[in-house]
Every structure is written in structure tokens, then in C-alpha cells.
CSV table of C-alpha atoms and ligand atoms in Angstrom, one decimal:
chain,number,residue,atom,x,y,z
A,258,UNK,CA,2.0,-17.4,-7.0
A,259,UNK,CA,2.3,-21.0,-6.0
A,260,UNK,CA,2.9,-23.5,-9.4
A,261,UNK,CA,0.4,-25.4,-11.3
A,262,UNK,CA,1.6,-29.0,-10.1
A,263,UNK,CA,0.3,-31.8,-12.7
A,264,UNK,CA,0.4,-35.4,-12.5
A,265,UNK,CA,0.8,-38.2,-14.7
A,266,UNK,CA,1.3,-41.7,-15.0
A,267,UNK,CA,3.5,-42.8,-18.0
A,268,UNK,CA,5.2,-45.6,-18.8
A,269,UNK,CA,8.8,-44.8,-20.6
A,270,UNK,CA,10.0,-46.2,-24.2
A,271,UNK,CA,13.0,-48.7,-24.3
A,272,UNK,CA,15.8,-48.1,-22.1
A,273,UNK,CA,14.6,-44.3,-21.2
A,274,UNK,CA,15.1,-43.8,-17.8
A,275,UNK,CA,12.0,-42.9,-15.9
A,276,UNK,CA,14.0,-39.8,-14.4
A,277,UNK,CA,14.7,-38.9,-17.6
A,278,UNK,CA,11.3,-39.5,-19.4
A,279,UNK,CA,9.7,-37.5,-16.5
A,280,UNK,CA,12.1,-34.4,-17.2
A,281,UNK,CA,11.7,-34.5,-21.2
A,282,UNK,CA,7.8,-33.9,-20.3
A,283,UNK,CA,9.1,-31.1,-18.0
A,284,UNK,CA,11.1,-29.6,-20.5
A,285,UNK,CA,9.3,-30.0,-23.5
A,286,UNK,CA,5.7,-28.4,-21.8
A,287,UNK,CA,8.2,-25.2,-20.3
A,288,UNK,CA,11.2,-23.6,-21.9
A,289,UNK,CA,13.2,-27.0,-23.4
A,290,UNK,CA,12.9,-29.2,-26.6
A,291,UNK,CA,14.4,-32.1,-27.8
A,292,UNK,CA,18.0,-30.6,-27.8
A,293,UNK,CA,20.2,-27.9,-26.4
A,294,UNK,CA,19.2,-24.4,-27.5
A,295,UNK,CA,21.2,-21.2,-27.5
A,296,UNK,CA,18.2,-19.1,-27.3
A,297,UNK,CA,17.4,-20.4,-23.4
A,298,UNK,CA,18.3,-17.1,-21.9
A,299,UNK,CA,19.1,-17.4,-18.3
A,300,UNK,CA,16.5,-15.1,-17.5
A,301,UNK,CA,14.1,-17.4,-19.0
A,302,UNK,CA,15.3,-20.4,-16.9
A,303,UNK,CA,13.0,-19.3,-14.0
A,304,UNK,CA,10.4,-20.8,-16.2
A,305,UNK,CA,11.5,-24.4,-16.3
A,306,UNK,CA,9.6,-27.1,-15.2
A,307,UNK,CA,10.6,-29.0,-12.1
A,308,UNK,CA,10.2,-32.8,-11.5
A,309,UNK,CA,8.9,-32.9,-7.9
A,310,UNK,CA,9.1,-36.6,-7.8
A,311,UNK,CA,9.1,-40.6,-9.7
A,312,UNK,CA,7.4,-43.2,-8.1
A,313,UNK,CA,6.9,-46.8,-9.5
A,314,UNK,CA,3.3,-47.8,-10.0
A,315,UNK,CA,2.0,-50.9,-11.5
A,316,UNK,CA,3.9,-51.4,-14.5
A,317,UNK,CA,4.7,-47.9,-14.9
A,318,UNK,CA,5.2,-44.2,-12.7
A,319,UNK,CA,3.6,-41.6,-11.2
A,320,UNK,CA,5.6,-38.2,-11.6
A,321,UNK,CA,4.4,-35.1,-10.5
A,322,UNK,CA,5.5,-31.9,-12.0
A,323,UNK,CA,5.5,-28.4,-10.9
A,324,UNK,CA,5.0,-25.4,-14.3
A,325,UNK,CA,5.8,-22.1,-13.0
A,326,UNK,CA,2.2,-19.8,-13.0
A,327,UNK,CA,3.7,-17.5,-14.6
A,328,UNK,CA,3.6,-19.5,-18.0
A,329,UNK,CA,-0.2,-19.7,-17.8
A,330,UNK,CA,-2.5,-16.9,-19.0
A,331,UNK,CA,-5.1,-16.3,-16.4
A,332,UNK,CA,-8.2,-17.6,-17.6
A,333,UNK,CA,-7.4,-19.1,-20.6
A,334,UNK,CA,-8.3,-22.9,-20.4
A,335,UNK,CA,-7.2,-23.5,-24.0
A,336,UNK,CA,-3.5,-22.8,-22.7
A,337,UNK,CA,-3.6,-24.3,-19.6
A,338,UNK,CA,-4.5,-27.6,-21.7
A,339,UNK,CA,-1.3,-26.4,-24.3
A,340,UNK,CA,0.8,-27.0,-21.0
A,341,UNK,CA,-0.6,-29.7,-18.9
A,342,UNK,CA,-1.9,-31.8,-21.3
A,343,UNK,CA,-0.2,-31.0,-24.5
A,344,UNK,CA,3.0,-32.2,-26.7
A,345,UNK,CA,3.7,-34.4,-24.0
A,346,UNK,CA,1.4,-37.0,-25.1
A,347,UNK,CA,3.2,-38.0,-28.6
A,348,UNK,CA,6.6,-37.7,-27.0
A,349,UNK,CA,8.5,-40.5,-28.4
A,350,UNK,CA,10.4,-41.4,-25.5
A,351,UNK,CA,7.3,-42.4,-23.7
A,352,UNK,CA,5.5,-45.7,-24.4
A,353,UNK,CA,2.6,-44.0,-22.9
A,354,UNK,CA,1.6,-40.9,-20.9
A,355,UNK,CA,-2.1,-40.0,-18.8
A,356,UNK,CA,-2.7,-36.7,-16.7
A,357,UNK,CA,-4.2,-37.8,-13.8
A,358,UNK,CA,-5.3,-34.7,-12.1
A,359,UNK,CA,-3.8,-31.1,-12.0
A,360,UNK,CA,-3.6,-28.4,-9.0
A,361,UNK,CA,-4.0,-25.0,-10.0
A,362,UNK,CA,-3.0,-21.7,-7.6
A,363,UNK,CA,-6.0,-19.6,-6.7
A,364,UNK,CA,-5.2,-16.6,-9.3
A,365,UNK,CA,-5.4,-19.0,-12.4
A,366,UNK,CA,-9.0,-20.3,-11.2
A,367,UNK,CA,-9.6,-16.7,-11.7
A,368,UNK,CA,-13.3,-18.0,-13.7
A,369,UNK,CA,-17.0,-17.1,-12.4
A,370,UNK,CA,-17.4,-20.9,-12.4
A,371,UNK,CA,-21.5,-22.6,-12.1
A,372,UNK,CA,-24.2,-19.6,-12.1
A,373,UNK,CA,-26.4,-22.0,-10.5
A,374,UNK,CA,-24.6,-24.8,-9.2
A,375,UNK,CA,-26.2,-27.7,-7.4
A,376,UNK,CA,-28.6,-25.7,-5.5
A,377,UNK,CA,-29.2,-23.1,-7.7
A,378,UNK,CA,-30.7,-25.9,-9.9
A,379,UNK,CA,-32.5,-27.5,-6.8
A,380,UNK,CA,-34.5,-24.2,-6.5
A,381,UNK,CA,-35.5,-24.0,-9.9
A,382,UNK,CA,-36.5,-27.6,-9.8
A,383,UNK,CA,-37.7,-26.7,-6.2
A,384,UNK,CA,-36.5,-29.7,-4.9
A,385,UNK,CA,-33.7,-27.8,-2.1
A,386,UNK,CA,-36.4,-29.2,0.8
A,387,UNK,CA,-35.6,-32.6,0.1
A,388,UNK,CA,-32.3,-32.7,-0.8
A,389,UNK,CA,-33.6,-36.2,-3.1
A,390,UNK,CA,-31.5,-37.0,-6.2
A,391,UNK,CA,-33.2,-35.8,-9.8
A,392,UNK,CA,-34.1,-37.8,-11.8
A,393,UNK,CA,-33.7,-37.2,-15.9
A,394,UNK,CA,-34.3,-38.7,-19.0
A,395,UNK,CA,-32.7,-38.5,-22.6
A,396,UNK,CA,-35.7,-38.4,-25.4
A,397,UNK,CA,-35.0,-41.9,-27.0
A,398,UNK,CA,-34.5,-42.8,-30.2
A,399,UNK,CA,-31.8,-40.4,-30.0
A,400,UNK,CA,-32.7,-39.2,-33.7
A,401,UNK,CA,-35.2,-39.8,-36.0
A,402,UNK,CA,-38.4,-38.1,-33.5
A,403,UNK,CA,-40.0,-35.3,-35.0
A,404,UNK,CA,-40.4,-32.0,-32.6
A,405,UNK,CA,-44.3,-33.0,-31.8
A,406,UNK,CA,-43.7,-36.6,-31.4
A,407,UNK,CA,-40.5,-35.6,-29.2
A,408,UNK,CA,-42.9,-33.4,-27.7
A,409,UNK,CA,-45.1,-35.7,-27.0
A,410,UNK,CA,-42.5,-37.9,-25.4
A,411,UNK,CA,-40.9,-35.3,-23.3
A,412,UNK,CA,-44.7,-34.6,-21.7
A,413,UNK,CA,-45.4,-38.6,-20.7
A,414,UNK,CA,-42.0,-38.4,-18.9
A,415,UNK,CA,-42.9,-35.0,-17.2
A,416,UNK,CA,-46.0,-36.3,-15.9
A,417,UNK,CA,-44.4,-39.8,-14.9
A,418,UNK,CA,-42.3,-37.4,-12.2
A,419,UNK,CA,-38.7,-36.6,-13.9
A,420,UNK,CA,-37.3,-33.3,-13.1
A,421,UNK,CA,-35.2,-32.7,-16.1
A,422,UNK,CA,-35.1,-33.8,-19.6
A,423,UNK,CA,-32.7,-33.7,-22.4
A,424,UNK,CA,-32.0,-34.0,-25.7
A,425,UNK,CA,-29.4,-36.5,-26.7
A,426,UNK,CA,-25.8,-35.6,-27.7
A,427,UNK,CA,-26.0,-36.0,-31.6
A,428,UNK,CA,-29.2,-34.3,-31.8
A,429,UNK,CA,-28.6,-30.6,-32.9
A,430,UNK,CA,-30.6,-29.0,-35.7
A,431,UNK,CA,-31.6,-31.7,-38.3
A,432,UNK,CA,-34.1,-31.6,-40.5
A,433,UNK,CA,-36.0,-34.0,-39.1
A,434,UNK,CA,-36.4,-32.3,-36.3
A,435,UNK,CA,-35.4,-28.4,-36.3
A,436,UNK,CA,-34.4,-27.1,-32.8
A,437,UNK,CA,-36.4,-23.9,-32.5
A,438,UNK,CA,-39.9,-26.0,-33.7
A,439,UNK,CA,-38.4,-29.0,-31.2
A,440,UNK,CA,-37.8,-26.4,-28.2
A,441,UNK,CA,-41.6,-24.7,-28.9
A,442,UNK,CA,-43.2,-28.1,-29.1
A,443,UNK,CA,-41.3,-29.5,-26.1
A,444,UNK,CA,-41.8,-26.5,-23.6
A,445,UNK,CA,-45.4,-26.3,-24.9
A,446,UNK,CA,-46.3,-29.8,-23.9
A,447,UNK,CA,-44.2,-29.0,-20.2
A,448,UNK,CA,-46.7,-26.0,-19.4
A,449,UNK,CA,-49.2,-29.0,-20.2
A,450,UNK,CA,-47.5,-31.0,-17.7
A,451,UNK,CA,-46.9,-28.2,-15.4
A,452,UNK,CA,-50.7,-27.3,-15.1
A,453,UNK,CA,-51.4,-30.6,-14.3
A,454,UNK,CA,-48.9,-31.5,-11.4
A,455,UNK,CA,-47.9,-28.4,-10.7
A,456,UNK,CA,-44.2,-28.9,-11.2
A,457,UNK,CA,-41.3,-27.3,-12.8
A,458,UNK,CA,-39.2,-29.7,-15.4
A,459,UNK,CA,-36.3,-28.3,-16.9
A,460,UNK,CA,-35.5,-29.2,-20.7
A,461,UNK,CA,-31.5,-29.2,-22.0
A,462,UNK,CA,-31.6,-28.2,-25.4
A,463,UNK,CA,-28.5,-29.2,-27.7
A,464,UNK,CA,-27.1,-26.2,-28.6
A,465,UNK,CA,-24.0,-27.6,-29.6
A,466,UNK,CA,-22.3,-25.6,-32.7
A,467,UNK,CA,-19.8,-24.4,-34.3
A,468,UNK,CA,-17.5,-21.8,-31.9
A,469,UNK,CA,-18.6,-18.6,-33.9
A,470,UNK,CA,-22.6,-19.9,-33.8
A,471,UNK,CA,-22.9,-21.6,-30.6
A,472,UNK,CA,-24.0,-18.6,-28.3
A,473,UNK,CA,-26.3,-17.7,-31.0
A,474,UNK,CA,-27.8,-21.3,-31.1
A,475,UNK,CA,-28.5,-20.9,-27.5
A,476,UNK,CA,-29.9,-17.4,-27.5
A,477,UNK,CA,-32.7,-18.8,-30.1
A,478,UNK,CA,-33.6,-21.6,-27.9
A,479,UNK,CA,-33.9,-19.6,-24.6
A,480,UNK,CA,-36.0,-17.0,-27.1
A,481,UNK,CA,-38.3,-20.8,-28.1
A,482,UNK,CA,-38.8,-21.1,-24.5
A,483,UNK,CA,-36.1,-23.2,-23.5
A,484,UNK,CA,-35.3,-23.7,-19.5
A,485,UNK,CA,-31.7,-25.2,-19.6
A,486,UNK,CA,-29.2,-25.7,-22.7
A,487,UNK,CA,-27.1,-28.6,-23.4
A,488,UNK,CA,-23.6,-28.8,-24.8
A,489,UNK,CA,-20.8,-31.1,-25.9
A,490,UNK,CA,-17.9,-29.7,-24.0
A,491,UNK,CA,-15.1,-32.8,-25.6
A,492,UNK,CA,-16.2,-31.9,-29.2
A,493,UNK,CA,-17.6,-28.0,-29.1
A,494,UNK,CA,-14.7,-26.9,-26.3
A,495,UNK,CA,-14.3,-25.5,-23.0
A,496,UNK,CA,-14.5,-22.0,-24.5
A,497,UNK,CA,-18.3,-23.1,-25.8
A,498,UNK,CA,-19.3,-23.6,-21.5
A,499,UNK,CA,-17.4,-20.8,-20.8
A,500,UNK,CA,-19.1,-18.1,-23.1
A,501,UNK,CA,-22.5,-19.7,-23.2
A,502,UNK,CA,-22.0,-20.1,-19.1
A,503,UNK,CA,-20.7,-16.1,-19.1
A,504,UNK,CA,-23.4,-14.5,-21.6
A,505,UNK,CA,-25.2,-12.3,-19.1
A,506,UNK,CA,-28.6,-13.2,-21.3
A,507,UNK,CA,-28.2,-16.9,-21.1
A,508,UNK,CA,-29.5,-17.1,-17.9
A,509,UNK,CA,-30.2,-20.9,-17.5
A,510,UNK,CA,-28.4,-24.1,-16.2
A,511,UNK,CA,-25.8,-25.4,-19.1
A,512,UNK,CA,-25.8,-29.1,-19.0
A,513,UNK,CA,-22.9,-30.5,-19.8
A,514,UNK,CA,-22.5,-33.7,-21.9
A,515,UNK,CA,-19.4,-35.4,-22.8
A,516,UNK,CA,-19.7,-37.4,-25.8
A,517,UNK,CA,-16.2,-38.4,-27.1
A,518,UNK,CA,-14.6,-38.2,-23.5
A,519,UNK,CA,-13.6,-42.3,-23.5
A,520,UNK,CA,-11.1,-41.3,-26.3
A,521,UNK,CA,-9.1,-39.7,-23.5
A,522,UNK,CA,-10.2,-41.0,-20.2
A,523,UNK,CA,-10.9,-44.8,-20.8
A,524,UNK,CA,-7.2,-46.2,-21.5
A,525,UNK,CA,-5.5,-46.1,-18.0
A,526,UNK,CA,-2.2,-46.0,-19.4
A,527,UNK,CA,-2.8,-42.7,-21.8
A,528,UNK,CA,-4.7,-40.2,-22.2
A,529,UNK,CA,-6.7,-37.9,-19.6
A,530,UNK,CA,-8.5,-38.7,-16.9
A,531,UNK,CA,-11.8,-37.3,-16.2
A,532,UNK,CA,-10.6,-35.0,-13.1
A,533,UNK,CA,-8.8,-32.4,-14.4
A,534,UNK,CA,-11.9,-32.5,-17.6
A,535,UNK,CA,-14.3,-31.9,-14.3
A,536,UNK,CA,-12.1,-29.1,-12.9
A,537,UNK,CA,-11.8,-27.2,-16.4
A,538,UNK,CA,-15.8,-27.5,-17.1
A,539,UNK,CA,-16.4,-25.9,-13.3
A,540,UNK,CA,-14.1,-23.5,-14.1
A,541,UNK,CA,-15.6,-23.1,-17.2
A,542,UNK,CA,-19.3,-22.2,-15.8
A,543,UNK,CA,-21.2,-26.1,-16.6
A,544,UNK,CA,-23.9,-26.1,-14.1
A,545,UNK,CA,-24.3,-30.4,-14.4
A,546,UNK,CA,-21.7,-32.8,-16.0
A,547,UNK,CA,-21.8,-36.2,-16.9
A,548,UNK,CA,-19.6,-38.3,-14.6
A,549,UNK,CA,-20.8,-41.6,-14.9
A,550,UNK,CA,-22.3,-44.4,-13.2
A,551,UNK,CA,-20.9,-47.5,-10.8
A,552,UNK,CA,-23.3,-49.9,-12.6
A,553,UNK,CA,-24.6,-48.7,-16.2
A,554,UNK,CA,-23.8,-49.0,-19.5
A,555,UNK,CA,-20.2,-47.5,-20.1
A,556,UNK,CA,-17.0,-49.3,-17.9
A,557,UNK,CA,-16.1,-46.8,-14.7
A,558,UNK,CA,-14.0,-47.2,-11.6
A,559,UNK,CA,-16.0,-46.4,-8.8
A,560,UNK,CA,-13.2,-44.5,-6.5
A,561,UNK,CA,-12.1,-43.1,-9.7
A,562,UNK,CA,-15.4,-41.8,-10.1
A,563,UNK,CA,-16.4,-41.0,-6.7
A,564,UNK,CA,-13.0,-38.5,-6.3
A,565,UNK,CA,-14.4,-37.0,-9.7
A,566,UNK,CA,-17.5,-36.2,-8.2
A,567,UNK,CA,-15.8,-34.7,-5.1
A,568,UNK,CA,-14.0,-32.7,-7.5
A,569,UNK,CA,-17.0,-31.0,-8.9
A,570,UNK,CA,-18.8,-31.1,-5.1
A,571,UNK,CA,-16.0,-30.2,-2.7
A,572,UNK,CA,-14.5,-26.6,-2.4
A,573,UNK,CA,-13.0,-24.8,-5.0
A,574,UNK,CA,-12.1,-21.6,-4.6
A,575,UNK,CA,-15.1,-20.1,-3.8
A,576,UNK,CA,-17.0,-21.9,-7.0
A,577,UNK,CA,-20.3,-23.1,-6.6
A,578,UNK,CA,-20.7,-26.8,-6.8
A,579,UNK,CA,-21.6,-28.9,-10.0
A,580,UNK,CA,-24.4,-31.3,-10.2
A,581,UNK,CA,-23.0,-34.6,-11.1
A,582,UNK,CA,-24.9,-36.7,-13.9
A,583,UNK,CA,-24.8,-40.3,-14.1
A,584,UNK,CA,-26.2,-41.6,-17.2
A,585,UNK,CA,-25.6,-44.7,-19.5
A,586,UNK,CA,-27.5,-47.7,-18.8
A,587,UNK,CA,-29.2,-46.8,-16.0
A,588,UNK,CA,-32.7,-48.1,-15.3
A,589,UNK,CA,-34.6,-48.2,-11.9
A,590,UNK,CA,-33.4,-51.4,-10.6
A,591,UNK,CA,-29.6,-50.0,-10.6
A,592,UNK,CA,-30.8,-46.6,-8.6
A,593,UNK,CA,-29.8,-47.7,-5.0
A,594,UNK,CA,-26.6,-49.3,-5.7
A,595,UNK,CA,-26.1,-45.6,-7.9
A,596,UNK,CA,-27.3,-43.3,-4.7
A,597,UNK,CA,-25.1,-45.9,-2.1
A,598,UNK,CA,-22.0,-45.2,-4.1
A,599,UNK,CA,-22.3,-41.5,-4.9
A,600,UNK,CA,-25.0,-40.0,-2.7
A,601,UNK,CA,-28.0,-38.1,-3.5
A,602,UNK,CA,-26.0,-34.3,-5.0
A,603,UNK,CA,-26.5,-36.5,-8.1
A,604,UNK,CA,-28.7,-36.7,-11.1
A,605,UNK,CA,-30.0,-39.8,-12.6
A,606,UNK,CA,-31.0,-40.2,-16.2
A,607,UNK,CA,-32.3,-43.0,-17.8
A,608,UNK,CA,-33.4,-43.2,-21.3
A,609,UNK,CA,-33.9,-47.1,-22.4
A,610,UNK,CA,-34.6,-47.2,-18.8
A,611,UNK,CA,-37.4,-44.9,-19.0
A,612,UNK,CA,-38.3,-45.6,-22.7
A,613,UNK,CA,-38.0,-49.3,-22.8
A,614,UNK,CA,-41.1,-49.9,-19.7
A,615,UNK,CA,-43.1,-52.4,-20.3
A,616,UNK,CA,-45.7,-49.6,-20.0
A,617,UNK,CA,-44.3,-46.7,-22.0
A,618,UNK,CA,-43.0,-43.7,-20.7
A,619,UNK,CA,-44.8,-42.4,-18.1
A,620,UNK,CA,-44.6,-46.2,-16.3
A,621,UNK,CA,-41.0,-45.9,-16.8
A,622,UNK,CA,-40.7,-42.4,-15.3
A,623,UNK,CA,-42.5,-43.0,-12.4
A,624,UNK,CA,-40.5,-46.6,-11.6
A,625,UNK,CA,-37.3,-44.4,-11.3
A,626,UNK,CA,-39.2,-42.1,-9.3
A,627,UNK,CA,-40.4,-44.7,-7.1
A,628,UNK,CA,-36.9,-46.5,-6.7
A,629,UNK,CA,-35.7,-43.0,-6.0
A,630,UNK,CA,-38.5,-42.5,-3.1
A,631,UNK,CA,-37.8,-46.0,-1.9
A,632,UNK,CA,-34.2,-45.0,-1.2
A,633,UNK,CA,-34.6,-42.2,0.1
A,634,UNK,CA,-37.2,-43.6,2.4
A,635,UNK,CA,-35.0,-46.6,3.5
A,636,UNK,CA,-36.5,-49.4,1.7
A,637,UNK,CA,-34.9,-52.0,-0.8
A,638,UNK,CA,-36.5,-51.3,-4.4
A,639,UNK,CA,-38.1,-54.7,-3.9
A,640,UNK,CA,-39.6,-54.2,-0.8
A,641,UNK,CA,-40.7,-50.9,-2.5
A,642,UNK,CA,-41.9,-52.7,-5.8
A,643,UNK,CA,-44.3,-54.4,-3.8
A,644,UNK,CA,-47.2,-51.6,-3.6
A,645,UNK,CA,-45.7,-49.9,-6.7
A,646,UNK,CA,-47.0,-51.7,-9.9
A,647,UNK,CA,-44.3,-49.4,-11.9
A,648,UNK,CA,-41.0,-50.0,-10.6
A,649,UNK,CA,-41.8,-53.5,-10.4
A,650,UNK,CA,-42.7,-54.0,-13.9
A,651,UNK,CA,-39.3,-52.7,-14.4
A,652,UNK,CA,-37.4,-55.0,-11.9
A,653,UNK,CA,-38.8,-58.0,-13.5
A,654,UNK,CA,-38.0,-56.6,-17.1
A,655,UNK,CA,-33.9,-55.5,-16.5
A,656,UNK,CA,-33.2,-58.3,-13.9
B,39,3PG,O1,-26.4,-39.4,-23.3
B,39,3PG,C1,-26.6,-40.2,-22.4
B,39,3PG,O2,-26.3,-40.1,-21.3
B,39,3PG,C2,-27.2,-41.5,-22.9
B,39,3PG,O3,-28.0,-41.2,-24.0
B,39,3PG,C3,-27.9,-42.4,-21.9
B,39,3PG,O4,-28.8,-43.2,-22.6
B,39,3PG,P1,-29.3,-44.6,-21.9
B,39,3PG,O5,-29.9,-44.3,-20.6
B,39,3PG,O6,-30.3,-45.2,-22.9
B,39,3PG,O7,-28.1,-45.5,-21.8
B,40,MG,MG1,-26.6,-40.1,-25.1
């Protein structure tokens, strides 16, 4: 079996050479540590790690470094994180360490990966024809709504013309607003919506939970109705997409947010960049995962970004492709420069920028449906604003 061959940049500490630094991540993520052992059988030394190469980057290197596959347990994505992105990043002979992107062999993507996929979600949406971007929304204020007021606000967005809606990331099971009653009231007021334009919207319900109550959580909102479930994969796990992805009853897209992600991927010095996070979560079985966006709300690096999204899109051992989501400060007057930089496999959400129109929510879904449409049709969202009293309401309030 070919190796698992990881790369990082990493800047060494003090006078540590960066050949050096390089093999003490080796060693320390195979069969080393920090000194000589007795115990290193030589039958065991077919397990060492192997520094392929050091190249000098910007103020730091680039190694890559081959494991042996036979370390890693087939399937087990907690483990392959153990070894790829583990110890190594408190090592104290590194100032600073940051996996930038892993290669697994065939057998250790061993996973079922997406049950829908991109256009497995296009069919439900019934949007495979015209191969347009979705558009979603995030029910704003992201707490604090009770279920029939969320309900409510869910329905106005549905009947503006977005395809999916969600809840937000720290919405679970409050008080204020419990998530079976939330799920009923939501999904009642979208068979509203659906009698009257005839079209399916999906609704992500947070099922994020504890690991022992997660699959539950989810089984009780598909049994309220719910058309698609949401989860946290940074704070609930990879395991939580993988068992709520591989329950034969949860037979709906997983959404997958990634609240707490920056933590790891913002620093470009340290940490872990969002590629190998999108590999694990299509191994894992996440139908649609946040990404980002070239021009919202959170700081990304557009070819950064775009080679994430080819991660989830492009072949992968047979695994059906992932949505990308790009979310955080969108609003309709950033759509084209959105769909020019990552194409139209992508989903656009908007909260404030469906929330915050000028005229409410339904105003504000249809503007991002009509910058959408004017894209797709080939015309400048101020050409398109013209004849569209929506979307130019919105250009003239985010300028
Ligand atoms: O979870 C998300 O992606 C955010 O809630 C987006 O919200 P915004 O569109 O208001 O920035
Ligand atoms: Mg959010």
C-alpha cells in the first residue's frame, strides 16, 4: 500500500536545523520520541517515517513526509488525525508547525463518503436542469426566535425563492426554542410555501450533540419532519458526520458547518488548513460544507479556497462530490464576484443579507435570487437591478 504523504509548513525554534526539525515531526508521529529507545525493535523500523524533502518558503519550510499505511487503521479518521496532525504541533523544537494538505492511498479512503453529493442534492432541490448555484439562508437573530416566529421567517424566505435554509451553528435545543417544536413549525410553514410555488426547500436542522446523543438528536428531527440535518463537524467531530452520514435511517443531506475552524486554519504559520478538514468530512459522508467566500465577512485566500473546493469537487476515489457552501457576509451585491471565483457547484447563504433588506425577508430572498439569475443569464447585477426593484434595494443598501 502506497504511504500517507503529509505536508506542512513549519518554521523551526532557535538554532534547530530545518532537516532536523522536519525529522523530529517524523519521528515523533511514527515509532521515535524525544530520545534513543531500546524498545525500537528492528522489525518495527519499517514503520518510521521518512522526510521526502525541505524546501525554504517565505520565512519558513515546506516538508513533506511519507507515514507508512500500515500505521493507520482503515477508516478511522480520529487516528489518521493522531498521526498527521497530532503531537507534532506542540513540539518544542518548532517555533511553529501547519498541515497543509495530506495524500491518503486508496485502501485508507476505504469510507462510503456523500450519500447525496452535489447532485443528489440538486434532484431533491430539483435544480440538476439548470445547473444554477443555491441559494440559502441562516434564520437570523441566530438565537433568541421562538419555533413559530422562526417559522414564520423560514416561510417569507421560502417564498422569496431560496432553496435551502438553516439553522445557525449555536442554535441546538434551547428553551427558547426547542428543536422538535422548531422542526414541526418550520416544515409546516414549507408545505405552506411549497403549495404555493410549488417548490421543494430543504431545512438543516442543528442536530449537533453530545457523541452518545447525536444520532438520536437527528432521528427526532427527521421523525418532526425535517428534510436535511446540520452539524458542527470542528466541535461535535468527524465521527458525528460519519455515523449520522452512515445511519441507514438518516436518509437526508448532512450539512456541514464549521464553527470554531479559524482556530486551526486562520494562522498561516500553525495550525491546519482547511484541505485536509475538507478531505476528512467527504470521507466522512458531509453532503455540503462550509468553505468560505472570496468577498464576505470572514478573511480567505481565494486560491487557497478555490483548491479547497476542488478538493471536495474533483475525484476522489470513487466519492461523490460535496456541495461547497460559502457563507459569512454575503449579500446579493457580492454574488457575481462569488460565482466568477468559484463557479456555480456552489451554495450561497446569506443571512443579514437576506434578513437585513430594506423590505424584509422575502425582498431580501428574492434579490439574491435575482443576482443569482442575472449571473447566470450574463448580466451585471446592476444592469439586472434595473427591472428588479429587489436586488436593487439591496445594491443601494450594502454598497
Ligand atoms: O453560519 C453562517 O454561515 C453565518 O451565520 C452566516 O451569517 P451571515 O450571512 O449573516 O454572515
Ligand atoms: Mg452562523
Amino acid at each position: 500500500m502506497p504511504d500517507v504523504i503529509a505536508e506542512y509548513y513549519y518554521e523551526p525554534r532557535g538554532d534547530t536545523s530545518p532537516e532536523f526539525a522536519a525529522q523530529a515531526i517524523a519521528d515523533e508521529e511514527t515509532t521515535g520520541t524525544w530520545t534513543d529507545i531500546s524498545t525500537r525493535m528492528e522489525y518495527v523500523q519499517r514503520l518510521d517515517g521518512v522526510v521526502e524533502s525541505v524546501e525554504k518558503s517565505g520565512s519558513g519550510y515546506i516538508t513533506r513526509i511519507h507515514y507508512p499505511a500500515e500505521i493507520f487503521e482503515a477508516g478511522n479518521v480520529p487516528q489518521y488525525l493522531s498521526v498527521v496532525a497530532g503531537n507534532l504541533f506542540g513540539l518544542g523544537r518548532l517555533d511553529s508547525v501547519r498541515l497543509l494538505d495530506v495524500e491518503f492511498p486508496k485502501e485508507l479512503v476505504s469510507f462510503k463518503g456523500p450519500k447525496f453529493g452535489i447532485d443528489g442534492v440538486r434532484k431533491l432541490i430539483g435544480t440538476d436542469v439548470s445547473k444554477r448555484p443555491h441559494v440559502g439562508t441562516i434564520i437570523k437573530p441566530k438565537v433568541g426566535l421562538n419555533p413559530k416566529d422562526t417559522a414564520e421567517v423560514a416561510y417569507l424566505a421560502a417564498v422569496g425563492g431560496v432553496d435551502f435554509i438553516k439553522d445557525d451553528e449555536t442554535l441546538t435545543n434551547q428553551d427558547f426554542c426547542p428543536m422538535e417544536e422548531r422542526v414541526q413549525e418550520v416544515m409546516s410553514r414549507l408545505d405552506d410555501a411549497m403549495s404555493e410555488t410549488g417548490r421543494t426547500i430543504l431545512y438543516a436542522a442543528n442536530v449537533s450533540d453530545r457523541a452518545d446523543k447525536i444520532v438520536e438528536r437527528a432521528k427526532k428531527a427527521l421523525e418532526c419532519g425535517a428534510n436535511a440535518i446540520m452539524v458542527d463537524v470542528i466541535t461535535c467531530g468527524f465521527s458525528a458526520v460519519q455515523a449520522l452520514s452512515e445511519d441507514a435511517s438518516i436518509n437526508v443531506p448532512v450539512h456541514v458547518h464549521r464553527t470554531m475552524h479559524a482556530a486551526m486554519t486562520r494562522y498561516k504559520k500553525h495550525g491546519i488548513a482547511m484541505r485536509p478538514i475538507a478531505r476528512l468530512v467527504r470521507m466522512s459522508g458531509g453532503d455540503q460544507l462550509h468553505t468560505g467566500t472570496v468577498s464576505g465577512k470572514m478573511g480567505h485566500d481565494p486560491d487557497e479556497l478555490t483548491g479547497d473546493n476542488m478538493v471536495l469537487k474533483g475525484d476522489y476515489f470513487g466519492l461523490k462530490p460535496v456541495f461547497p457552501v460559502a457563507s459569512g457576509g454575503l449579500h446579493p451585491g457580492k454574488v457575481h464576484a462569488e460565482l466568477e471565483n468559484l463557479g456555480t457547484d456552489l451554495i450561497l447563504q446569506a443571512g443579514g443579507g437576506i434578513h437585513g433588506h430594506p423590505k424584509g425577508t422575502m425582498a431580501g430572498a428574492a434579490a439574491m435570487r435575482q443576482a443569482v439569475d442575472a449571473f447566470m443569464e450574463g448580466f451585471s447585477a446592476e444592469e439586472y437591478a434595473e427591472d428588479h426593484s429587489e436586488l436593487k434595494l439591496a445594491l443601494e443598501k450594502w454598497k
